[in-house]
Amino acid sequence: YEARRLKLPIVYDIDDPLFSIPAYATYGNMDALPESFKKQFMGEAPSYADVMNMADAVSVSTPALQDHARDFTGRPVFLRRNFADRATLEAHHPDGDDLPETAHTGFRVGFASGSHGHEIDFAEIERDMVHFLSRGQDRTLVIMGHFDTSRLPEGIRDQIEMHPFTGYGDYLARLSTCDAAVMPLADDLFNRCKSGVRVIDACSVGVPSLVGKVSDMPALVEDGRSGRTRWSARIDLPVIDPEMIRWVTA
């Protein structure tokens, strides 16, 4: 109201297809949540679309989201990818004393689950991850955020390090203890619209990223330097070589 009264232009910025019932209807992560969650999200989607259409323009973070948003509004939809500002680059140790005290041993692979439902995404690489962990007890999967470990094979559970959902600084501090970060996504409309913000997080703490073809993440990874844009045959140590880690950390 106030912006309209002052005759100011309104730009609505959105980072996920929260306005899209079709995106929620096919979103695989919903299968890991109570049915009531899916109904709630789908019920709220039209409200996001209404707000988009009340604005003068819409700003989104990925080309796929830009294309999808244009199906829901006649307003101009601009692409403005996420980026790392100074606050992000300094967030993992703002006071210099919040880094984990655990000694770094072996090879550690990080998976940032964050919110609920990402067990579905992890399933995309579960077989490769089991293979990776089974080849050495010094290999660890570091899961940050919500995750139902009962979905994982019993044989690898003693090689999993769990950290609960926490603040951004603590998350980055945990991520910085990893040798690589894996970012699998199931192939559905919702995930295709996602941005590469997880890659930005990893780069900000000098950790290479292993990404798939779904979402905008491959656009932020220089294959062989800041990470890999394919899973290769297996997730394994040669995938992330020392030179790659030095380049990302520089």
PDB file of N, CA and C in Angstrom, residues 93-172:
ATOM      1  N   HIS A  93      33.231 -17.719   9.979  1.00  0.00           N
ATOM      2  CA  HIS A  93      33.973 -17.481  11.221  1.00  0.00           C
ATOM      3  C   HIS A  93      34.024 -15.987  11.522  1.00  0.00           C
ATOM      4  N   PRO A  94      32.851 -15.406  11.764  1.00  0.00           N
ATOM      5  CA  PRO A  94      32.810 -13.965  12.008  1.00  0.00           C
ATOM      6  C   PRO A  94      33.609 -13.537  13.229  1.00  0.00           C
ATOM      7  N   ASP A  95      33.696 -14.425  14.243  1.00  0.00           N
ATOM      8  CA  ASP A  95      34.432 -14.088  15.457  1.00  0.00           C
ATOM      9  C   ASP A  95      35.721 -14.893  15.582  1.00  0.00           C
ATOM     10  N   GLY A  96      35.942 -15.785  14.619  1.00  0.00           N
ATOM     11  CA  GLY A  96      37.157 -16.572  14.638  1.00  0.00           C
ATOM     12  C   GLY A  96      37.165 -17.704  15.631  1.00  0.00           C
ATOM     13  N   ASP A  97      36.052 -17.947  16.340  1.00  0.00           N
ATOM     14  CA  ASP A  97      36.069 -18.977  17.384  1.00  0.00           C
ATOM     15  C   ASP A  97      34.916 -19.966  17.262  1.00  0.00           C
ATOM     16  N   ASP A  98      34.251 -20.004  16.115  1.00  0.00           N
ATOM     17  CA  ASP A  98      33.111 -20.896  15.981  1.00  0.00           C
ATOM     18  C   ASP A  98      33.393 -22.088  15.076  1.00  0.00           C
ATOM     19  N   LEU A  99      34.662 -22.280  14.671  1.00  0.00           N
ATOM     20  CA  LEU A  99      34.997 -23.427  13.843  1.00  0.00           C
ATOM     21  C   LEU A  99      34.983 -24.698  14.677  1.00  0.00           C
ATOM     22  N   PRO A 100      34.577 -25.833  14.098  1.00  0.00           N
ATOM     23  CA  PRO A 100      34.547 -27.084  14.830  1.00  0.00           C
ATOM     24  C   PRO A 100      35.931 -27.442  15.351  1.00  0.00           C
ATOM     25  N   GLU A 101      35.967 -28.047  16.536  1.00  0.00           N
ATOM     26  CA  GLU A 101      37.235 -28.422  17.139  1.00  0.00           C
ATOM     27  C   GLU A 101      37.681 -29.808  16.713  1.00  0.00           C
ATOM     28  N   THR A 102      36.813 -30.557  16.021  1.00  0.00           N
ATOM     29  CA  THR A 102      37.144 -31.909  15.611  1.00  0.00           C
ATOM     30  C   THR A 102      38.302 -31.901  14.622  1.00  0.00           C
ATOM     31  N   ALA A 103      39.316 -32.744  14.882  1.00  0.00           N
ATOM     32  CA  ALA A 103      40.459 -32.837  13.987  1.00  0.00           C
ATOM     33  C   ALA A 103      40.019 -33.407  12.647  1.00  0.00           C
ATOM     34  N   HIS A 104      40.611 -32.872  11.583  1.00  0.00           N
ATOM     35  CA  HIS A 104      40.255 -33.305  10.238  1.00  0.00           C
ATOM     36  C   HIS A 104      41.086 -34.532   9.884  1.00  0.00           C
ATOM     37  N   THR A 105      40.441 -35.676   9.752  1.00  0.00           N
ATOM     38  CA  THR A 105      41.134 -36.908   9.387  1.00  0.00           C
ATOM     39  C   THR A 105      40.380 -37.587   8.249  1.00  0.00           C
ATOM     40  N   GLY A 106      41.117 -38.388   7.464  1.00  0.00           N
ATOM     41  CA  GLY A 106      40.487 -39.126   6.384  1.00  0.00           C
ATOM     42  C   GLY A 106      39.937 -38.214   5.305  1.00  0.00           C
ATOM     43  N   PHE A 107      38.917 -38.706   4.612  1.00  0.00           N
ATOM     44  CA  PHE A 107      38.272 -37.936   3.541  1.00  0.00           C
ATOM     45  C   PHE A 107      36.814 -37.744   3.906  1.00  0.00           C
ATOM     46  N   ARG A 108      36.392 -36.492   3.939  1.00  0.00           N
ATOM     47  CA  ARG A 108      35.063 -36.145   4.421  1.00  0.00           C
ATOM     48  C   ARG A 108      34.234 -35.537   3.279  1.00  0.00           C
ATOM     49  N   VAL A 109      33.066 -36.104   3.064  1.00  0.00           N
ATOM     50  CA  VAL A 109      32.148 -35.617   2.036  1.00  0.00           C
ATOM     51  C   VAL A 109      30.932 -35.000   2.721  1.00  0.00           C
ATOM     52  N   GLY A 110      30.626 -33.750   2.405  1.00  0.00           N
ATOM     53  CA  GLY A 110      29.517 -33.059   3.041  1.00  0.00           C
ATOM     54  C   GLY A 110      28.246 -33.086   2.205  1.00  0.00           C
ATOM     55  N   PHE A 111      27.121 -33.268   2.879  1.00  0.00           N
ATOM     56  CA  PHE A 111      25.809 -33.175   2.235  1.00  0.00           C
ATOM     57  C   PHE A 111      24.951 -32.243   3.074  1.00  0.00           C
ATOM     58  N   ALA A 112      24.615 -31.085   2.514  1.00  0.00           N
ATOM     59  CA  ALA A 112      23.799 -30.102   3.222  1.00  0.00           C
ATOM     60  C   ALA A 112      22.329 -30.383   2.942  1.00  0.00           C
ATOM     61  N   SER A 113      21.701 -31.066   3.867  1.00  0.00           N
ATOM     62  CA  SER A 113      20.283 -31.375   3.702  1.00  0.00           C
ATOM     63  C   SER A 113      19.431 -30.144   3.992  1.00  0.00           C
ATOM     64  N   GLY A 114      19.765 -29.470   5.077  1.00  0.00           N
ATOM     65  CA  GLY A 114      19.000 -28.277   5.435  1.00  0.00           C
ATOM     66  C   GLY A 114      17.608 -28.618   5.895  1.00  0.00           C
ATOM     67  N   SER A 115      16.607 -28.329   5.079  1.00  0.00           N
ATOM     68  CA  SER A 115      15.213 -28.539   5.460  1.00  0.00           C
ATOM     69  C   SER A 115      14.793 -29.996   5.266  1.00  0.00           C
ATOM     70  N   HIS A 116      13.560 -30.301   5.643  1.00  0.00           N
ATOM     71  CA  HIS A 116      13.041 -31.656   5.553  1.00  0.00           C
ATOM     72  C   HIS A 116      12.835 -32.083   4.097  1.00  0.00           C
ATOM     73  N   GLY A 117      12.964 -33.392   3.861  1.00  0.00           N
ATOM     74  CA  GLY A 117      12.593 -33.959   2.562  1.00  0.00           C
ATOM     75  C   GLY A 117      13.735 -34.282   1.625  1.00  0.00           C
ATOM     76  N   HIS A 118      14.962 -33.913   1.988  1.00  0.00           N
ATOM     77  CA  HIS A 118      16.067 -34.088   1.034  1.00  0.00           C
ATOM     78  C   HIS A 118      16.634 -35.504   1.014  1.00  0.00           C
ATOM     79  N   GLU A 119      16.025 -36.398   1.775  1.00  0.00           N
ATOM     80  CA  GLU A 119      16.384 -37.814   1.641  1.00  0.00           C
ATOM     81  C   GLU A 119      16.116 -38.301   0.218  1.00  0.00           C
ATOM     82  N   ILE A 120      15.102 -37.715  -0.414  1.00  0.00           N
ATOM     83  CA  ILE A 120      14.755 -38.093  -1.798  1.00  0.00           C
ATOM     84  C   ILE A 120      15.880 -37.706  -2.749  1.00  0.00           C
ATOM     85  N   ASP A 121      16.480 -36.540  -2.535  1.00  0.00           N
ATOM     86  CA  ASP A 121      17.598 -36.110  -3.367  1.00  0.00           C
ATOM     87  C   ASP A 121      18.825 -36.987  -3.141  1.00  0.00           C
ATOM     88  N   PHE A 122      19.099 -37.290  -1.880  1.00  0.00           N
ATOM     89  CA  PHE A 122      20.271 -38.096  -1.571  1.00  0.00           C
ATOM     90  C   PHE A 122      20.184 -39.484  -2.194  1.00  0.00           C
ATOM     91  N   ALA A 123      18.973 -39.987  -2.338  1.00  0.00           N
ATOM     92  CA  ALA A 123      18.786 -41.310  -2.936  1.00  0.00           C
ATOM     93  C   ALA A 123      19.359 -41.400  -4.336  1.00  0.00           C
ATOM     94  N   GLU A 124      19.510 -40.249  -5.012  1.00  0.00           N
ATOM     95  CA  GLU A 124      20.069 -40.226  -6.360  1.00  0.00           C
ATOM     96  C   GLU A 124      21.512 -40.731  -6.391  1.00  0.00           C
ATOM     97  N   ILE A 125      22.244 -40.545  -5.288  1.00  0.00           N
ATOM     98  CA  ILE A 125      23.652 -40.956  -5.257  1.00  0.00           C
ATOM     99  C   ILE A 125      23.935 -41.962  -4.147  1.00  0.00           C
ATOM    100  N   GLU A 126      22.896 -42.514  -3.550  1.00  0.00           N
ATOM    101  CA  GLU A 126      23.102 -43.402  -2.401  1.00  0.00           C
ATOM    102  C   GLU A 126      24.009 -44.592  -2.749  1.00  0.00           C
ATOM    103  N   ARG A 127      23.772 -45.203  -3.892  1.00  0.00           N
ATOM    104  CA  ARG A 127      24.575 -46.373  -4.258  1.00  0.00           C
ATOM    105  C   ARG A 127      26.051 -46.002  -4.396  1.00  0.00           C
ATOM    106  N   ASP A 128      26.329 -44.875  -5.054  1.00  0.00           N
ATOM    107  CA  ASP A 128      27.712 -44.436  -5.196  1.00  0.00           C
ATOM    108  C   ASP A 128      28.326 -44.078  -3.849  1.00  0.00           C
ATOM    109  N   MET A 129      27.532 -43.473  -2.972  1.00  0.00           N
ATOM    110  CA  MET A 129      28.054 -43.101  -1.663  1.00  0.00           C
ATOM    111  C   MET A 129      28.364 -44.329  -0.814  1.00  0.00           C
ATOM    112  N   VAL A 130      27.521 -45.339  -0.887  1.00  0.00           N
ATOM    113  CA  VAL A 130      27.778 -46.586  -0.161  1.00  0.00           C
ATOM    114  C   VAL A 130      29.087 -47.199  -0.656  1.00  0.00           C
ATOM    115  N   HIS A 131      29.275 -47.192  -1.970  1.00  0.00           N
ATOM    116  CA  HIS A 131      30.512 -47.725  -2.550  1.00  0.00           C
ATOM    117  C   HIS A 131      31.712 -46.938  -2.032  1.00  0.00           C
ATOM    118  N   PHE A 132      31.596 -45.624  -2.023  1.00  0.00           N
ATOM    119  CA  PHE A 132      32.687 -44.766  -1.563  1.00  0.00           C
ATOM    120  C   PHE A 132      33.046 -45.055  -0.105  1.00  0.00           C
ATOM    121  N   LEU A 133      32.056 -45.096   0.766  1.00  0.00           N
ATOM    122  CA  LEU A 133      32.310 -45.292   2.189  1.00  0.00           C
ATOM    123  C   LEU A 133      32.827 -46.694   2.497  1.00  0.00           C
ATOM    124  N   SER A 134      32.383 -47.673   1.733  1.00  0.00           N
ATOM    125  CA  SER A 134      32.771 -49.054   2.012  1.00  0.00           C
ATOM    126  C   SER A 134      34.245 -49.324   1.736  1.00  0.00           C
ATOM    127  N   ARG A 135      34.914 -48.413   1.053  1.00  0.00           N
ATOM    128  CA  ARG A 135      36.306 -48.647   0.678  1.00  0.00           C
ATOM    129  C   ARG A 135      37.303 -48.113   1.695  1.00  0.00           C
ATOM    130  N   GLY A 136      36.830 -47.652   2.834  1.00  0.00           N
ATOM    131  CA  GLY A 136      37.758 -47.205   3.865  1.00  0.00           C
ATOM    132  C   GLY A 136      37.044 -46.638   5.069  1.00  0.00           C
ATOM    133  N   GLN A 137      37.459 -47.062   6.261  1.00  0.00           N
ATOM    134  CA  GLN A 137      36.834 -46.563   7.482  1.00  0.00           C
ATOM    135  C   GLN A 137      37.206 -45.118   7.784  1.00  0.00           C
ATOM    136  N   ASP A 138      38.194 -44.580   7.054  1.00  0.00           N
ATOM    137  CA  ASP A 138      38.566 -43.185   7.264  1.00  0.00           C
ATOM    138  C   ASP A 138      37.755 -42.248   6.394  1.00  0.00           C
ATOM    139  N   ARG A 139      36.728 -42.775   5.733  1.00  0.00           N
ATOM    140  CA  ARG A 139      35.851 -41.966   4.889  1.00  0.00           C
ATOM    141  C   ARG A 139      34.557 -41.666   5.642  1.00  0.00           C
ATOM    142  N   THR A 140      34.155 -40.415   5.608  1.00  0.00           N
ATOM    143  CA  THR A 140      33.007 -39.981   6.409  1.00  0.00           C
ATOM    144  C   THR A 140      32.033 -39.173   5.562  1.00  0.00           C
ATOM    145  N   LEU A 141      30.761 -39.442   5.766  1.00  0.00           N
ATOM    146  CA  LEU A 141      29.705 -38.630   5.175  1.00  0.00           C
ATOM    147  C   LEU A 141      29.191 -37.683   6.249  1.00  0.00           C
ATOM    148  N   VAL A 142      29.324 -36.393   6.020  1.00  0.00           N
ATOM    149  CA  VAL A 142      28.904 -35.366   6.975  1.00  0.00           C
ATOM    150  C   VAL A 142      27.568 -34.796   6.501  1.00  0.00           C
ATOM    151  N   ILE A 143      26.506 -35.060   7.253  1.00  0.00           N
ATOM    152  CA  ILE A 143      25.166 -34.583   6.892  1.00  0.00           C
ATOM    153  C   ILE A 143      24.800 -33.413   7.792  1.00  0.00           C
ATOM    154  N   MET A 144      24.464 -32.302   7.177  1.00  0.00           N
ATOM    155  CA  MET A 144      24.117 -31.090   7.919  1.00  0.00           C
ATOM    156  C   MET A 144      22.662 -30.740   7.669  1.00  0.00           C
ATOM    157  N   GLY A 145      21.857 -30.730   8.736  1.00  0.00           N
ATOM    158  CA  GLY A 145      20.443 -30.421   8.600  1.00  0.00           C
ATOM    159  C   GLY A 145      19.565 -31.623   8.888  1.00  0.00           C
ATOM    160  N   HIS A 146      18.288 -31.504   8.548  1.00  0.00           N
ATOM    161  CA  HIS A 146      17.329 -32.570   8.805  1.00  0.00           C
ATOM    162  C   HIS A 146      17.580 -33.759   7.878  1.00  0.00           C
ATOM    163  N   PHE A 147      17.608 -34.955   8.457  1.00  0.00           N
ATOM    164  CA  PHE A 147      17.783 -36.166   7.644  1.00  0.00           C
ATOM    165  C   PHE A 147      17.363 -37.373   8.466  1.00  0.00           C
ATOM    166  N   ASP A 148      16.566 -38.238   7.859  1.00  0.00           N
ATOM    167  CA  ASP A 148      16.117 -39.471   8.507  1.00  0.00           C
ATOM    168  C   ASP A 148      17.133 -40.568   8.187  1.00  0.00           C
ATOM    169  N   THR A 149      18.058 -40.830   9.106  1.00  0.00           N
ATOM    170  CA  THR A 149      19.126 -41.789   8.842  1.00  0.00           C
ATOM    171  C   THR A 149      18.614 -43.224   8.759  1.00  0.00           C
ATOM    172  N   SER A 150      17.387 -43.463   9.182  1.00  0.00           N
ATOM    173  CA  SER A 150      16.838 -44.819   9.062  1.00  0.00           C
ATOM    174  C   SER A 150      16.647 -45.207   7.601  1.00  0.00           C
ATOM    175  N   ARG A 151      16.682 -44.235   6.702  1.00  0.00           N
ATOM    176  CA  ARG A 151      16.559 -44.509   5.270  1.00  0.00           C
ATOM    177  C   ARG A 151      17.884 -44.994   4.675  1.00  0.00           C
ATOM    178  N   LEU A 152      18.972 -44.871   5.427  1.00  0.00           N
ATOM    179  CA  LEU A 152      20.285 -45.255   4.930  1.00  0.00           C
ATOM    180  C   LEU A 152      20.604 -46.706   5.290  1.00  0.00           C
ATOM    181  N   PRO A 153      21.424 -47.386   4.507  1.00  0.00           N
ATOM    182  CA  PRO A 153      21.819 -48.763   4.819  1.00  0.00           C
ATOM    183  C   PRO A 153      22.535 -48.832   6.172  1.00  0.00           C
ATOM    184  N   GLU A 154      22.258 -49.861   6.948  1.00  0.00           N
ATOM    185  CA  GLU A 154      22.865 -49.991   8.270  1.00  0.00           C
ATOM    186  C   GLU A 154      24.382 -50.068   8.192  1.00  0.00           C
ATOM    187  N   GLY A 155      24.901 -50.624   7.107  1.00  0.00           N
ATOM    188  CA  GLY A 155      26.330 -50.835   6.996  1.00  0.00           C
ATOM    189  C   GLY A 155      27.173 -49.576   6.952  1.00  0.00           C
ATOM    190  N   ILE A 156      26.580 -48.422   6.675  1.00  0.00           N
ATOM    191  CA  ILE A 156      27.371 -47.188   6.583  1.00  0.00           C
ATOM    192  C   ILE A 156      27.055 -46.198   7.701  1.00  0.00           C
ATOM    193  N   ARG A 157      26.141 -46.554   8.568  1.00  0.00           N
ATOM    194  CA  ARG A 157      25.690 -45.571   9.560  1.00  0.00           C
ATOM    195  C   ARG A 157      26.783 -45.172  10.546  1.00  0.00           C
ATOM    196  N   ASP A 158      27.761 -46.063  10.786  1.00  0.00           N
ATOM    197  CA  ASP A 158      28.841 -45.703  11.708  1.00  0.00           C
ATOM    198  C   ASP A 158      29.869 -44.791  11.052  1.00  0.00           C
ATOM    199  N   GLN A 159      29.707 -44.512   9.744  1.00  0.00           N
ATOM    200  CA  GLN A 159      30.600 -43.591   9.049  1.00  0.00           C
ATOM    201  C   GLN A 159      29.890 -42.278   8.711  1.00  0.00           C
ATOM    202  N   ILE A 160      28.787 -42.036   9.384  1.00  0.00           N
ATOM    203  CA  ILE A 160      28.016 -40.815   9.151  1.00  0.00           C
ATOM    204  C   ILE A 160      28.156 -39.890  10.359  1.00  0.00           C
ATOM    205  N   GLU A 161      28.448 -38.646  10.078  1.00  0.00           N
ATOM    206  CA  GLU A 161      28.545 -37.619  11.113  1.00  0.00           C
ATOM    207  C   GLU A 161      27.365 -36.667  10.920  1.00  0.00           C
ATOM    208  N   MET A 162      26.473 -36.620  11.892  1.00  0.00           N
ATOM    209  CA  MET A 162      25.253 -35.820  11.777  1.00  0.00           C
ATOM    210  C   MET A 162      25.386 -34.509  12.545  1.00  0.00           C
ATOM    211  N   HIS A 163      24.892 -33.446  11.925  1.00  0.00           N
ATOM    212  CA  HIS A 163      24.819 -32.151  12.597  1.00  0.00           C
ATOM    213  C   HIS A 163      23.423 -31.582  12.374  1.00  0.00           C
ATOM    214  N   PRO A 164      22.741 -31.162  13.431  1.00  0.00           N
ATOM    215  CA  PRO A 164      21.363 -30.680  13.288  1.00  0.00           C
ATOM    216  C   PRO A 164      21.283 -29.371  12.539  1.00  0.00           C
ATOM    217  N   PHE A 165      20.078 -29.048  12.100  1.00  0.00           N
ATOM    218  CA  PHE A 165      19.802 -27.763  11.452  1.00  0.00           C
ATOM    219  C   PHE A 165      20.226 -26.646  12.397  1.00  0.00           C
ATOM    220  N   THR A 166      20.970 -25.677  11.876  1.00  0.00           N
ATOM    221  CA  THR A 166      21.535 -24.644  12.728  1.00  0.00           C
ATOM    222  C   THR A 166      21.607 -23.324  11.979  1.00  0.00           C
ATOM    223  N   GLY A 167      22.319 -22.367  12.536  1.00  0.00           N
ATOM    224  CA  GLY A 167      22.471 -21.071  11.893  1.00  0.00           C
ATOM    225  C   GLY A 167      23.441 -21.131  10.721  1.00  0.00           C
ATOM    226  N   TYR A 168      23.434 -20.082   9.907  1.00  0.00           N
ATOM    227  CA  TYR A 168      24.231 -20.078   8.684  1.00  0.00           C
ATOM    228  C   TYR A 168      25.731 -20.150   8.976  1.00  0.00           C
ATOM    229  N   GLY A 169      26.186 -19.404   9.956  1.00  0.00           N
ATOM    230  CA  GLY A 169      27.606 -19.410  10.281  1.00  0.00           C
ATOM    231  C   GLY A 169      28.092 -20.777  10.729  1.00  0.00           C
ATOM    232  N   ASP A 170      27.323 -21.439  11.587  1.00  0.00           N
ATOM    233  CA  ASP A 170      27.698 -22.775  12.053  1.00  0.00           C
ATOM    234  C   ASP A 170      27.667 -23.788  10.907  1.00  0.00           C
ATOM    235  N   TYR A 171      26.688 -23.652  10.023  1.00  0.00           N
ATOM    236  CA  TYR A 171      26.607 -24.543   8.862  1.00  0.00           C
ATOM    237  C   TYR A 171      27.861 -24.410   8.002  1.00  0.00           C
ATOM    238  N   LEU A 172      28.285 -23.186   7.704  1.00  0.00           N
ATOM    239  CA  LEU A 172      29.478 -22.984   6.898  1.00  0.00           C
ATOM    240  C   LEU A 172      30.727 -23.498   7.606  1.00  0.00           C
TER     241      LEU A 172
END
